[in-house]
Tab-separated table of C-alpha atoms in Angstrom:
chain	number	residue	atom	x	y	z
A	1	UNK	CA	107.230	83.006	96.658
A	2	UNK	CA	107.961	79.381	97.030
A	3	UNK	CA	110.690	78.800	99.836
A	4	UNK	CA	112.467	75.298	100.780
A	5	UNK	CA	113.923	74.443	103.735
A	6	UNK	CA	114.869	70.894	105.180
A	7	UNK	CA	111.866	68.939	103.694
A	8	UNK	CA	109.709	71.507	103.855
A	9	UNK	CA	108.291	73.815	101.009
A	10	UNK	CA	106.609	76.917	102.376
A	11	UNK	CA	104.244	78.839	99.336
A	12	UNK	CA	103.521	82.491	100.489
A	13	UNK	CA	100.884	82.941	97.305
A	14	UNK	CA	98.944	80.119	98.338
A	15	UNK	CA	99.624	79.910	102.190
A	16	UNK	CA	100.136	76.421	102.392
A	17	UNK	CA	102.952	74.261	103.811
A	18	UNK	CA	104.401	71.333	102.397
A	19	UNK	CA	106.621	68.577	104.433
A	20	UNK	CA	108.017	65.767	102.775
A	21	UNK	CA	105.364	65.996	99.966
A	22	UNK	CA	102.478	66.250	102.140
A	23	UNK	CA	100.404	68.973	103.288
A	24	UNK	CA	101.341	70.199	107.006
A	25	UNK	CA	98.148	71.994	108.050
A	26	UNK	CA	98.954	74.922	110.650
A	27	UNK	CA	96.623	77.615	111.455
A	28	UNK	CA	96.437	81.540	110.220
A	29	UNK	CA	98.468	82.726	112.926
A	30	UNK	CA	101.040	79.973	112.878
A	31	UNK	CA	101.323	80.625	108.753
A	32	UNK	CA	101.849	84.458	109.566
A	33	UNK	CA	104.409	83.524	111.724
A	34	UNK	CA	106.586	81.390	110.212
A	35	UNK	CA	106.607	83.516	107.289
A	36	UNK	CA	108.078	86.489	109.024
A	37	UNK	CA	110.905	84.035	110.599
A	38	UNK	CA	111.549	83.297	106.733
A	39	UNK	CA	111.125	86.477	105.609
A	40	UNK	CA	113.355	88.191	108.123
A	41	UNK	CA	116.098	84.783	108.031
A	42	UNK	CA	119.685	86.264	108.792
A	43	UNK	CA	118.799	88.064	112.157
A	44	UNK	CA	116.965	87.653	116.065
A	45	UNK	CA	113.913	88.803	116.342
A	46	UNK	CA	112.611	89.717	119.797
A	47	UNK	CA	109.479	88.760	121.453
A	48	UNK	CA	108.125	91.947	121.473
A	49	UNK	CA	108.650	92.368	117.920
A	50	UNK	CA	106.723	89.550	116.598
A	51	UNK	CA	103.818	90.295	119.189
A	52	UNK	CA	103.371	93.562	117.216
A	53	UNK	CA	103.604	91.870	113.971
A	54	UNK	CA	102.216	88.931	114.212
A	55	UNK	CA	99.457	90.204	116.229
A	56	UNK	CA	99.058	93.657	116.029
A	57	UNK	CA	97.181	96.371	118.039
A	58	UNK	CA	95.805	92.808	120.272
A	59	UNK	CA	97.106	92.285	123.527
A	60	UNK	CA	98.438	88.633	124.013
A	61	UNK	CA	100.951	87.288	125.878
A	62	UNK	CA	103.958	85.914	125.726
A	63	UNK	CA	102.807	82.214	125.812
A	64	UNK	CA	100.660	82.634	123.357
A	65	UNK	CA	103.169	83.288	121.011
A	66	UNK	CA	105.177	80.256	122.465
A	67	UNK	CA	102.481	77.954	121.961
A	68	UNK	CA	102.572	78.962	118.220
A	69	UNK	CA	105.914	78.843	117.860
A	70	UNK	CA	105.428	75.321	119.290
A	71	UNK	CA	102.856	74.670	116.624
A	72	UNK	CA	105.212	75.884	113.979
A	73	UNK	CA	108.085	73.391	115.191
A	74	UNK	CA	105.282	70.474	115.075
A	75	UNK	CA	104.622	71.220	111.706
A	76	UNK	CA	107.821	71.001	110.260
A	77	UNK	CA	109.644	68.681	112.369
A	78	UNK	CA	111.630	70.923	114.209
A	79	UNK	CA	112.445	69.866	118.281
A	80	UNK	CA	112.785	72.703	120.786
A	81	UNK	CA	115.630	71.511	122.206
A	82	UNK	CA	117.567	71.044	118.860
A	83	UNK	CA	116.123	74.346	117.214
A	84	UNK	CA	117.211	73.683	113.283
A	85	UNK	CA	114.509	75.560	111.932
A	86	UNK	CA	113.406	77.790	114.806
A	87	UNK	CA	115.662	78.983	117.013
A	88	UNK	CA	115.088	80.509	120.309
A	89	UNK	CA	117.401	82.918	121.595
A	90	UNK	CA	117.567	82.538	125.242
A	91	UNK	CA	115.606	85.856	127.191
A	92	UNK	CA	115.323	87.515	123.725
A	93	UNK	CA	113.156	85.925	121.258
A	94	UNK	CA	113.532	83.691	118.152
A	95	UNK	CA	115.008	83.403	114.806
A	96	UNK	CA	114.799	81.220	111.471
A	97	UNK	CA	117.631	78.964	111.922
A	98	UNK	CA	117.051	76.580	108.588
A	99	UNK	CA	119.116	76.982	105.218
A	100	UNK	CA	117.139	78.272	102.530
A	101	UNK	CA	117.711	75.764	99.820
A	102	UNK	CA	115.619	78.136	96.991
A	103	UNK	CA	113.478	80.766	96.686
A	104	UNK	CA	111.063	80.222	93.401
A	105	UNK	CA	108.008	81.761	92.310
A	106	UNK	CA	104.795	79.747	93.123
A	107	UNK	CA	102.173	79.087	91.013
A	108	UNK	CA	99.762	81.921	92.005
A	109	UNK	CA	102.867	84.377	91.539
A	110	UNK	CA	104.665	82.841	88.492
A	111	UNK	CA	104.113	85.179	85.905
A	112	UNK	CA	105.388	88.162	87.779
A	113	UNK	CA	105.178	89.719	84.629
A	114	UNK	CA	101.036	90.229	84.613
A	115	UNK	CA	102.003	92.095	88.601
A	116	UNK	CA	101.279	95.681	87.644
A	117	UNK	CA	100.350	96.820	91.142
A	118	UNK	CA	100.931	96.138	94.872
A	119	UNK	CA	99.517	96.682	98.254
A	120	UNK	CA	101.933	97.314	100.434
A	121	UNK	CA	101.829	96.873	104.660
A	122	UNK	CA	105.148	97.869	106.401
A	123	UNK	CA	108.013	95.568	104.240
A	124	UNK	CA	105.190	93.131	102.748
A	125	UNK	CA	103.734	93.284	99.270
A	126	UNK	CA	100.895	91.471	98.418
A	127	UNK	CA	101.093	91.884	93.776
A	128	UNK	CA	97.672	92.439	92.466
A	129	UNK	CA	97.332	91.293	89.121
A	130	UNK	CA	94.507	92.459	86.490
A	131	UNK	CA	90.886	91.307	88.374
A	132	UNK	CA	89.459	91.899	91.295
A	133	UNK	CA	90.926	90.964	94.766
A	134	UNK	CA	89.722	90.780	98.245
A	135	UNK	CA	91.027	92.950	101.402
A	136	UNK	CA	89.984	90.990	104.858
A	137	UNK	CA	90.204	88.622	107.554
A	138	UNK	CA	89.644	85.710	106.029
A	139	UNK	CA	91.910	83.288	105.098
A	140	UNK	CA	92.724	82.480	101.323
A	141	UNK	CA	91.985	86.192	100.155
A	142	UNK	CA	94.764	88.392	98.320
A	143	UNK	CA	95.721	91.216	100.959
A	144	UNK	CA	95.340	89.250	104.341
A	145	UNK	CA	94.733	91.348	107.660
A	146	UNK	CA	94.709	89.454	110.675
A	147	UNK	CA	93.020	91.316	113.053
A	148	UNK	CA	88.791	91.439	114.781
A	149	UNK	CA	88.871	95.031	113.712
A	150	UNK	CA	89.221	94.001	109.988
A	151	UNK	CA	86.230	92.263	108.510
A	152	UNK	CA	86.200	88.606	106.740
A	153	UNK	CA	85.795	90.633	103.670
A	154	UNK	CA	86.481	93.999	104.346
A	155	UNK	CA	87.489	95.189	100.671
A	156	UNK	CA	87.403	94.932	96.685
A	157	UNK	CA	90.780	95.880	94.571
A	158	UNK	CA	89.459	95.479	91.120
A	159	UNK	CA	92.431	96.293	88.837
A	160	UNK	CA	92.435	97.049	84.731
A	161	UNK	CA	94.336	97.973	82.279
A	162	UNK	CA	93.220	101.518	82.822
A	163	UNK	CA	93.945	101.580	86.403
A	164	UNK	CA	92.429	100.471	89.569
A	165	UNK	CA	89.723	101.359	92.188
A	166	UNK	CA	88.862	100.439	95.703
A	167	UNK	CA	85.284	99.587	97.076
A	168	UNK	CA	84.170	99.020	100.723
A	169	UNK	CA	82.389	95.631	100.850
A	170	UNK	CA	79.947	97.010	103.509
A	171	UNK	CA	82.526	96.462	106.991
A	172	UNK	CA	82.115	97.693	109.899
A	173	UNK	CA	84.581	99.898	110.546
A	174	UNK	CA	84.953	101.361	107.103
A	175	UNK	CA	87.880	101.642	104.201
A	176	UNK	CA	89.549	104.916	104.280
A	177	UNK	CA	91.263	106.299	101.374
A	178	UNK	CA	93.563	109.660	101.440
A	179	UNK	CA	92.044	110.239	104.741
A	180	UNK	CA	88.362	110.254	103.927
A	181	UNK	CA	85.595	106.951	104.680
A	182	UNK	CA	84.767	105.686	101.423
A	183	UNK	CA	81.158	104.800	100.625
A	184	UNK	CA	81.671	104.149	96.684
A	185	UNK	CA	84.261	102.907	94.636
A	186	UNK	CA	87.306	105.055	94.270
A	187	UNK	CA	89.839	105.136	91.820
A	188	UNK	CA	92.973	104.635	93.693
A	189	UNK	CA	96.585	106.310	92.350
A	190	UNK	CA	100.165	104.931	93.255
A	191	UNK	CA	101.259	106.148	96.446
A	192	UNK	CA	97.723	106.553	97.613
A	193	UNK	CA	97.262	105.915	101.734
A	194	UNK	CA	94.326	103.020	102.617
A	195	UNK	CA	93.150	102.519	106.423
A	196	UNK	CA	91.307	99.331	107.246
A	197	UNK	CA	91.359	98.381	110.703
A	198	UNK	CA	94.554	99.153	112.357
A	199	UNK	CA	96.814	98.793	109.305
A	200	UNK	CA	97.981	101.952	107.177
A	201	UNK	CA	98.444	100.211	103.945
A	202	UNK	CA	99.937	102.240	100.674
A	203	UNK	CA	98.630	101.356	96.879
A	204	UNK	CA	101.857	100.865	94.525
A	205	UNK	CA	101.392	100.881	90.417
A	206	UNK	CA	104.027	99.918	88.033
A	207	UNK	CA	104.945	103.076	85.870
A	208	UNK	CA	102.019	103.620	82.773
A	209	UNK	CA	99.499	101.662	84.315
A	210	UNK	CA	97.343	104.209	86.369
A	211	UNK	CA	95.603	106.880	84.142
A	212	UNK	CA	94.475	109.665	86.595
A	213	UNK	CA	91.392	112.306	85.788
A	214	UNK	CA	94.155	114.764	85.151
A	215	UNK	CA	95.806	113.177	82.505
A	216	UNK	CA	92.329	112.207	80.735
A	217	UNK	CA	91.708	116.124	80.629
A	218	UNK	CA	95.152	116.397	79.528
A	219	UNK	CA	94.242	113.853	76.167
């Protein structure tokens, strides 16, 4: 999604930031940030909550997250002292203080109709359309995992009008899938449970467009 605030244009899809027209570069962790704030608008959220989700199963401290909080204000022209974007609540933690002047598809995600499945991570859905899709580290893929346990490119979605499967792109620490290391690619079925890393993801399909082994038999 596409979100506007003050001058500022914040596209999920294609992790960039936009102020006053021009592109505000920020880095991975200051992105991932921000977009929780936006995503969880309405309500504090305390230090110790964004540690874990903004950095999870790392140790850092609390001044690291200030300092990207401070990189966050930077970017969109927010003052610490004001707080009309980013509030920080006093011995507690912060929350997204800006009015959210619309929410819009972007252009990566404007056809929500072609979304037929999703990955999902706690409350956040990453839509997979038909094609393949990367699972990592690095920045720009589809399913994003911050985190030195997950590798650059960790994983391939490829997704078809028959279903989808799941490969492990040779990482280090392996793709599990229904609790067993995969080595080849997998056919993957909504509701199905994927480890990479630290994160316990969960495949999601739209009704009618996974076609298991069962229901071949069946036909």
């Amino acid at each position: 999604m596409k979100v506007r605030f003050a001058d500022c244009t914040l596209d999920v899809a294609a992790r960039r930031l936009v102020r006053a027209g021009r592109e505000a570069h920020v880095s991975p962790k200051a992105f991932e940030l921000l977009r929780i704030l936006v995503d969880n608008r309405g309500r504090a959220l305390s230090k110790a909550e964004l540690l874990e989700r903004a950095w999870p199963d790392v140790f850092v401290s609390e001044a690291s997250l200030a300092r990207v909080v401070t990189e966050i204000r930077d970017a969109v022209g927010d003052d610490a002292r004001e707080g009309r974007i980013i509030r920080t609540m006093h011995g507690y933690g912060y929350s997204f203080g800006a009015t959210v002047e619309a929410d819009e598809p972007s252009g990566a995600a404007a056809d929500a109709a072609d979304w037929t499945c999703w990955i999902v991570w706690r409350k956040r859905a990453f839509p997979l359309n038909e094609g393949e899709h990367i699972v990592g580290r690095e920045p720009g893929v589809t399913v994003w995992l911050d985190s030195p346990k997950v590798s650059r490119q960790h994983a391939r979605v490829a997704v078809t009008g028959a279903g989808a499967t799941i490969e492990d792109l040779g990482s280090k620490n392996g793709t599990i899938v229904r609790g067993a290391r995969i080595s080849t690619p997998v056919d993957l079925e909504s509701g199905d449970e994927i480890r990479i890393g630290p994160f316990t993801l969960s495949f999601r399909a739209a009704a009618g467009q996974t076609t298991t082994e069962s229901e071949v038999r069946e036909r």
